[in-house]
PDB file of C-alpha atoms in Angstrom:
ATOM      1  CA  ILE L 798      82.734 159.300  85.778  1.00 94.00           C
ATOM      2  CA  ASP L 799      86.284 158.700  86.947  1.00 93.00           C
ATOM      3  CA  ASP L 800      85.828 160.009  90.499  1.00 94.00           C
ATOM      4  CA  TRP L 801      86.565 156.979  92.698  1.00 92.00           C
ATOM      5  CA  PHE L 802      89.674 158.234  94.512  1.00 92.00           C
ATOM      6  CA  THR L 803      89.345 156.919  98.047  1.00 89.00           C
ATOM      7  CA  ALA L 804      91.303 155.971 101.153  1.00 87.00           C
ATOM      8  CA  GLY L 805      90.006 152.405 101.004  1.00 88.00           C
ATOM      9  CA  MET L 806      87.831 149.993  99.037  1.00 88.00           C
ATOM     10  CA  ARG L 807      89.618 151.173  95.906  1.00 88.00           C
ATOM     11  CA  GLY L 808      89.171 147.861  94.131  1.00 86.00           C
ATOM     12  CA  THR L 809      85.374 148.221  94.002  1.00 86.00           C
ATOM     13  CA  GLY L 810      85.617 150.956  91.366  1.00 85.00           C
ATOM     14  CA  SER L 811      82.336 152.436  92.565  1.00 88.00           C
ATOM     15  CA  ARG L 812      82.392 155.398  90.228  1.00 91.00           C
ATOM     16  CA  SER L 813      79.489 157.740  89.677  1.00 93.00           C
ATOM     17  CA  ILE L 814      77.346 156.953  86.648  1.00 93.00           C
ATOM     18  CA  LYS L 815      75.787 159.546  84.357  1.00 92.00           C
ATOM     19  CA  ILE L 816      73.158 158.569  81.801  1.00 89.00           C
ATOM     20  CA  ALA L 817      72.369 161.371  79.374  1.00 89.00           C
ATOM     21  CA  ASP L 818      69.540 161.630  76.839  1.00 90.00           C
ATOM     22  CA  ALA L 819      67.913 158.358  77.884  1.00 91.00           C
ATOM     23  CA  PHE L 820      64.217 157.539  78.099  1.00 92.00           C
ATOM     24  CA  ILE L 821      63.182 155.224  80.933  1.00 89.00           C
ATOM     25  CA  PRO L 822      59.800 153.552  80.288  1.00 93.00           C
ATOM     26  CA  ALA L 823      57.415 153.234  83.200  1.00 89.00           C
ATOM     27  CA  HIS L 824      57.662 149.446  83.344  1.00 89.00           C
ATOM     28  CA  ARG L 825      61.426 149.779  83.921  1.00 91.00           C
ATOM     29  CA  SER L 826      61.055 152.114  86.885  1.00 91.00           C
ATOM     30  CA  VAL L 827      60.096 151.762  90.544  1.00 91.00           C
ATOM     31  CA  LEU L 828      58.944 154.553  92.802  1.00 93.00           C
ATOM     32  CA  GLY L 829      61.369 155.405  95.580  1.00 92.00           C
ATOM     33  CA  ALA L 830      58.484 155.679  98.050  1.00 93.00           C
ATOM     34  CA  GLU L 831      57.451 152.096  97.234  1.00 92.00           C
ATOM     35  CA  MET L 832      61.004 150.843  97.748  1.00 91.00           C
ATOM     36  CA  MET L 833      61.211 152.576 101.110  1.00 89.00           C
ATOM     37  CA  THR L 834      58.040 150.836 102.324  1.00 86.00           C
ATOM     38  CA  GLY L 835      58.531 147.473 100.612  1.00 86.00           C
ATOM     39  CA  THR L 836      55.377 147.847  98.508  1.00 88.00           C
ATOM     40  CA  THR L 837      56.862 147.613  95.003  1.00 90.00           C
ATOM     41  CA  PRO L 838      55.170 145.656  92.181  1.00 90.00           C
ATOM     42  CA  GLY L 839      57.750 142.934  92.789  1.00 88.00           C
ATOM     43  CA  ALA L 840      56.532 142.572  96.368  1.00 86.00           C
ATOM     44  CA  ALA L 841      52.993 141.983  95.140  1.00 85.00           C
ATOM     45  CA  LEU L 842      54.176 139.460  92.551  1.00 88.00           C
ATOM     46  CA  HIS L 843      56.486 137.523  94.879  1.00 85.00           C
ATOM     47  CA  LYS L 844      54.338 137.461  97.993  1.00 79.00           C
ATOM     48  CA  GLY L 845      56.085 134.412  99.387  1.00 73.00           C
ATOM     49  CA  SER L 846      59.563 135.976  99.369  1.00 77.00           C
ATOM     50  CA  ALA L 847      60.587 138.390 102.101  1.00 76.00           C
ATOM     51  CA  ALA L 848      63.439 139.662  99.934  1.00 76.00           C
ATOM     52  CA  TYR L 849      60.971 141.517  97.694  1.00 82.00           C
ATOM     53  CA  SER L 850      58.899 143.061 100.465  1.00 83.00           C
ATOM     54  CA  LEU L 851      61.608 144.318 102.804  1.00 85.00           C
ATOM     55  CA  PRO L 852      61.788 148.099 103.124  1.00 87.00           C
ATOM     56  CA  PHE L 853      64.886 149.318 101.288  1.00 88.00           C
ATOM     57  CA  PRO L 854      66.558 150.846 104.391  1.00 87.00           C
ATOM     58  CA  VAL L 855      66.344 147.441 106.103  1.00 88.00           C
ATOM     59  CA  GLY L 856      67.209 145.100 103.235  1.00 87.00           C
ATOM     60  CA  GLN L 857      69.860 147.059 101.349  1.00 87.00           C
ATOM     61  CA  PRO L 858      72.547 147.170 104.087  1.00 89.00           C
ATOM     62  CA  PHE L 859      72.681 143.360 104.105  1.00 89.00           C
ATOM     63  CA  SER L 860      74.138 143.438 100.583  1.00 87.00           C
ATOM     64  CA  LEU L 861      77.117 145.358 101.977  1.00 88.00           C
ATOM     65  CA  ILE L 862      77.706 143.996 105.479  1.00 92.00           C
ATOM     66  CA  GLY L 863      79.657 141.037 104.131  1.00 91.00           C
ATOM     67  CA  ALA L 864      82.494 143.388 103.179  1.00 90.00           C
ATOM     68  CA  PRO L 865      83.512 144.491 106.712  1.00 91.00           C
ATOM     69  CA  LEU L 866      82.913 140.968 108.028  1.00 93.00           C
ATOM     70  CA  GLY L 867      85.147 139.465 105.341  1.00 92.00           C
ATOM     71  CA  ILE L 868      87.819 142.128 105.696  1.00 91.00           C
ATOM     72  CA  ALA L 869      88.046 141.543 109.432  1.00 92.00           C
ATOM     73  CA  ARG L 870      88.283 137.771 108.955  1.00 92.00           C
ATOM     74  CA  GLY L 871      90.919 138.207 106.251  1.00 91.00           C
ATOM     75  CA  ALA L 872      92.992 140.461 108.485  1.00 89.00           C
ATOM     76  CA  LEU L 873      92.772 137.932 111.317  1.00 90.00           C
ATOM     77  CA  ASN L 874      93.838 135.073 109.047  1.00 91.00           C
ATOM     78  CA  LEU L 875      96.804 137.143 107.877  1.00 87.00           C
ATOM     79  CA  MET L 876      97.871 137.876 111.451  1.00 85.00           C
ATOM     80  CA  VAL L 877      97.564 134.208 112.465  1.00 85.00           C
ATOM     81  CA  GLU L 878      99.677 133.135 109.497  1.00 86.00           C
ATOM     82  CA  SER L 879     102.298 135.789 110.195  1.00 81.00           C
ATOM     83  CA  GLN L 880     102.535 135.046 113.921  1.00 78.00           C
ATOM     84  CA  SER L 881     102.634 131.291 113.308  1.00 81.00           C
ATOM     85  CA  LYS L 882     105.754 131.661 111.202  1.00 81.00           C
ATOM     86  CA  LYS L 883     107.434 133.764 113.884  1.00 79.00           C
ATOM     87  CA  ILE L 884     106.521 131.470 116.758  1.00 79.00           C
ATOM     88  CA  LYS L 885     107.679 128.335 114.933  1.00 80.00           C
ATOM     89  CA  GLY L 886     111.170 129.790 114.847  1.00 81.00           C
ATOM     90  CA  MET L 887     111.223 130.589 118.558  1.00 79.00           C
ATOM     91  CA  ALA L 888     112.571 128.533 121.411  1.00 81.00           C
ATOM     92  CA  PRO L 889     109.839 127.026 123.625  1.00 80.00           C
ATOM     93  CA  GLU L 890     110.586 129.514 126.406  1.00 77.00           C
ATOM     94  CA  GLN L 891     110.297 132.475 124.039  1.00 81.00           C
ATOM     95  CA  ALA L 892     107.099 131.128 122.470  1.00 75.00           C
ATOM     96  CA  GLY L 893     105.619 130.788 125.939  1.00 78.00           C
ATOM     97  CA  GLU L 894     106.144 134.513 126.494  1.00 77.00           C
ATOM     98  CA  GLN L 895     103.808 135.462 123.632  1.00 76.00           C
ATOM     99  CA  GLY L 896     100.735 135.467 125.855  1.00 78.00           C
ATOM    100  CA  ALA L 897      99.827 139.054 124.931  1.00 82.00           C
ATOM    101  CA  THR L 898      99.747 138.134 121.245  1.00 81.00           C
ATOM    102  CA  PHE L 899      97.614 135.062 121.893  1.00 83.00           C
ATOM    103  CA  ALA L 900      95.209 137.137 123.986  1.00 85.00           C
ATOM    104  CA  ARG L 901      94.905 139.739 121.217  1.00 84.00           C
ATOM    105  CA  LEU L 902      94.168 137.043 118.652  1.00 86.00           C
ATOM    106  CA  ALA L 903      91.503 135.513 120.888  1.00 88.00           C
ATOM    107  CA  LYS L 904      89.811 138.862 121.503  1.00 88.00           C
ATOM    108  CA  VAL L 905      89.847 139.779 117.806  1.00 88.00           C
ATOM    109  CA  SER L 906      88.413 136.385 116.887  1.00 91.00           C
ATOM    110  CA  ALA L 907      85.629 136.727 119.463  1.00 92.00           C
ATOM    111  CA  GLU L 908      84.693 140.210 118.225  1.00 91.00           C
ATOM    112  CA  ILE L 909      84.451 139.051 114.624  1.00 92.00           C
ATOM    113  CA  ASP L 910      82.444 135.943 115.526  1.00 94.00           C
ATOM    114  CA  ALA L 911      80.052 138.025 117.656  1.00 93.00           C
ATOM    115  CA  ALA L 912      79.437 140.498 114.830  1.00 93.00           C
ATOM    116  CA  ARG L 913      78.833 137.691 112.343  1.00 94.00           C
ATOM    117  CA  ALA L 914      76.455 135.870 114.705  1.00 95.00           C
ATOM    118  CA  LEU L 915      74.418 139.040 115.132  1.00 93.00           C
ATOM    119  CA  ILE L 916      74.012 139.465 111.384  1.00 94.00           C
ATOM    120  CA  ILE L 917      73.246 135.784 110.736  1.00 95.00           C
ATOM    121  CA  ALA L 918      70.519 135.888 113.396  1.00 94.00           C
ATOM    122  CA  ASP L 919      68.910 138.873 111.684  1.00 93.00           C
ATOM    123  CA  CYS L 920      69.154 137.173 108.278  1.00 91.00           C
ATOM    124  CA  GLU L 921      67.363 134.131 109.665  1.00 91.00           C
ATOM    125  CA  ARG L 922      64.718 136.402 111.184  1.00 88.00           C
ATOM    126  CA  LEU L 923      64.086 138.106 107.855  1.00 87.00           C
ATOM    127  CA  ASP L 924      64.050 134.826 105.938  1.00 84.00           C
ATOM    128  CA  SER L 925      61.392 133.491 108.294  1.00 84.00           C
ATOM    129  CA  ILE L 926      58.941 136.335 107.731  1.00 80.00           C
ATOM    130  CA  ALA L 927      55.567 134.887 106.752  1.00 77.00           C
ATOM    131  CA  PRO L 928      53.801 136.134 103.600  1.00 70.00           C
ATOM    132  CA  GLY L 929      51.996 139.346 104.412  1.00 70.00           C
ATOM    133  CA  GLU L 930      53.814 139.802 107.704  1.00 76.00           C
ATOM    134  CA  ALA L 931      55.193 143.269 108.305  1.00 76.00           C
ATOM    135  CA  LEU L 932      58.123 144.220 110.480  1.00 80.00           C
ATOM    136  CA  SER L 933      57.180 146.340 113.453  1.00 84.00           C
ATOM    137  CA  PRO L 934      58.958 149.675 113.917  1.00 84.00           C
ATOM    138  CA  LEU L 935      60.877 148.117 116.807  1.00 86.00           C
ATOM    139  CA  ASP L 936      61.901 145.131 114.645  1.00 87.00           C
ATOM    140  CA  ARG L 937      63.220 147.491 111.968  1.00 87.00           C
ATOM    141  CA  ALA L 938      65.051 149.595 114.528  1.00 89.00           C
ATOM    142  CA  GLY L 939      66.561 146.473 116.101  1.00 91.00           C
ATOM    143  CA  ILE L 940      67.912 145.240 112.767  1.00 91.00           C
ATOM    144  CA  LEU L 941      69.407 148.621 111.952  1.00 90.00           C
ATOM    145  CA  ARG L 942      70.885 148.715 115.454  1.00 91.00           C
ATOM    146  CA  ASP L 943      72.540 145.347 114.849  1.00 93.00           C
ATOM    147  CA  LEU L 944      73.959 146.499 111.514  1.00 92.00           C
ATOM    148  CA  GLY L 945      75.195 149.706 113.104  1.00 90.00           C
ATOM    149  CA  SER L 946      76.898 147.658 115.810  1.00 90.00           C
ATOM    150  CA  ALA L 947      78.354 144.838 113.719  1.00 91.00           C
ATOM    151  CA  ALA L 948      80.034 146.989 111.061  1.00 89.00           C
ATOM    152  CA  PRO L 949      82.036 149.232 113.435  1.00 85.00           C
ATOM    153  CA  THR L 950      82.771 146.176 115.586  1.00 84.00           C
ATOM    154  CA  CYS L 951      84.578 144.692 112.594  1.00 84.00           C
ATOM    155  CA  GLY L 952      86.659 147.836 112.268  1.00 82.00           C
ATOM    156  CA  VAL L 953      88.026 147.507 115.806  1.00 82.00           C
ATOM    157  CA  PRO L 954      89.803 144.144 115.365  1.00 81.00           C
ATOM    158  CA  VAL L 955      91.265 145.294 112.051  1.00 84.00           C
ATOM    159  CA  THR L 956      92.767 148.307 113.834  1.00 84.00           C
ATOM    160  CA  ASN L 957      94.113 146.051 116.600  1.00 82.00           C
ATOM    161  CA  ILE L 958      95.724 143.816 114.001  1.00 83.00           C
ATOM    162  CA  PHE L 959      97.283 146.800 112.252  1.00 83.00           C
ATOM    163  CA  GLU L 960      98.713 148.049 115.552  1.00 81.00           C
ATOM    164  CA  ALA L 961     100.113 144.601 116.354  1.00 78.00           C
ATOM    165  CA  GLY L 962     101.824 144.352 112.978  1.00 72.00           C
ATOM    166  CA  GLY L 963     104.562 146.813 113.822  1.00 76.00           C
ATOM    167  CA  GLY L 964     106.253 149.280 111.498  1.00 79.00           C
ATOM    168  CA  SER L 965     106.192 146.952 108.505  1.00 77.00           C
ATOM    169  CA  GLY L 966     102.442 147.392 108.290  1.00 79.00           C
ATOM    170  CA  ILE L 967     102.653 150.996 107.058  1.00 84.00           C
ATOM    171  CA  TYR L 968     104.269 150.078 103.736  1.00 85.00           C
ATOM    172  CA  ASP L 969     102.103 149.989 100.621  1.00 84.00           C
ATOM    173  CA  SER L 970     103.468 146.518  99.941  1.00 84.00           C
ATOM    174  CA  SER L 971     101.937 145.206 103.184  1.00 84.00           C
ATOM    175  CA  PRO L 972      98.398 143.826 102.955  1.00 87.00           C
ATOM    176  CA  VAL L 973      97.897 144.837 106.601  1.00 86.00           C
ATOM    177  CA  GLN L 974      97.566 148.516 105.745  1.00 88.00           C
ATOM    178  CA  ARG L 975      95.147 147.670 102.935  1.00 89.00           C
ATOM    179  CA  PHE L 976      92.977 145.680 105.340  1.00 89.00           C
ATOM    180  CA  CYS L 977      93.032 148.640 107.719  1.00 88.00           C
ATOM    181  CA  ARG L 978      92.032 151.174 105.045  1.00 89.00           C
ATOM    182  CA  ASP L 979      89.410 148.893 103.552  1.00 90.00           C
ATOM    183  CA  GLY L 980      87.996 148.017 106.966  1.00 87.00           C
ATOM    184  CA  LYS L 981      87.517 151.647 107.943  1.00 86.00           C
ATOM    185  CA  SER L 982      86.032 152.508 104.566  1.00 88.00           C
ATOM    186  CA  ALA L 983      83.611 149.580 104.576  1.00 86.00           C
ATOM    187  CA  THR L 984      82.109 150.738 107.864  1.00 84.00           C
ATOM    188  CA  ALA L 985      81.625 154.358 106.728  1.00 84.00           C
ATOM    189  CA  HIS L 986      78.345 153.636 104.918  1.00 83.00           C
ATOM    190  CA  ALA L 987      75.377 155.706 106.102  1.00 83.00           C
ATOM    191  CA  ALA L 988      73.501 152.521 107.039  1.00 83.00           C
ATOM    192  CA  TYR L 989      76.099 151.754 109.687  1.00 86.00           C
ATOM    193  CA  VAL L 990      76.064 155.051 111.609  1.00 84.00           C
ATOM    194  CA  TRP L 991      75.744 153.856 115.180  1.00 84.00           C
ATOM    195  CA  ASP L 992      74.615 157.174 116.672  1.00 84.00           C
ATOM    196  CA  GLU L 993      71.431 157.215 114.584  1.00 83.00           C
ATOM    197  CA  ALA L 994      70.693 153.482 114.731  1.00 83.00           C
ATOM    198  CA  GLY L 995      71.314 153.229 118.464  1.00 84.00           C
ATOM    199  CA  ALA L 996      69.281 156.319 119.298  1.00 83.00           C
ATOM    200  CA  ALA L 997      66.310 155.164 117.183  1.00 84.00           C
ATOM    201  CA  TYR L 998      66.278 151.751 118.834  1.00 84.00           C
ATOM    202  CA  ASP L 999      66.581 153.174 122.346  1.00 82.00           C
ATOM    203  CA  TYR L1000      63.708 155.561 121.727  1.00 79.00           C
ATOM    204  CA  LEU L1001      61.370 152.855 120.410  1.00 80.00           C
ATOM    205  CA  ASN L1002      62.377 150.254 122.963  1.00 79.00           C
ATOM    206  CA  TYR L1003      62.646 152.446 126.040  1.00 74.00           C
ATOM    207  CA  GLY L1004      61.585 155.971 125.188  1.00 67.00           C
ATOM    208  CA  MET L1005      57.881 155.316 125.209  1.00 54.00           C
ATOM    209  CA  HIS L1006      58.149 154.080 128.780  1.00 50.00           C
ATOM    210  CA  TRP L1007      60.014 157.209 129.770  1.00 48.00           C
ATOM    211  CA  LEU L1008      57.146 159.309 128.452  1.00 45.00           C
ATOM    212  CA  LEU L1009      54.464 157.455 130.447  1.00 42.00           C
TER     213      LEU L1009
END
């Protein structure tokens, strides 16, 4: 269905799909309830692989988080390349006055690296799950908290880069505005809603103590 008309992420072509008059045999289907709990037939067959036994709400967002991380890194690389060309043409005194630009680049780089480190740590945690081991509710909430933090964190540096680009960034011909639109769109997924993820983690981690 040709309905993918969006502010960003246009290149994904994530149109709706309609399948009419089709029979789906039982062996080609999986119950949604089993996916949500990580108890699908695939989990029983591949007991040594955490990828098959992860609850869908925990595992699925990791297939998407690379988009905001990559967009933020791409925007940073573009800004570095653009500023390098400008600074090379400046006199030493003028180049030395670009401290604000250097500081912005450093902050953006740190934000992106921090978000990536958070996600990599969670990936390593999930990969290390022993066969038969189940994530605790707090573990699940912590992972979703990290996803809900990392994705919006990537949107902030992209916005900073767009603001630093000046008026030229608003033209359709500028990749800066595409990075900005794509960055905001990539973080709009329901899995990355910070209000829900943060509140759930706080309740499980601290709320029980408040009730005692």
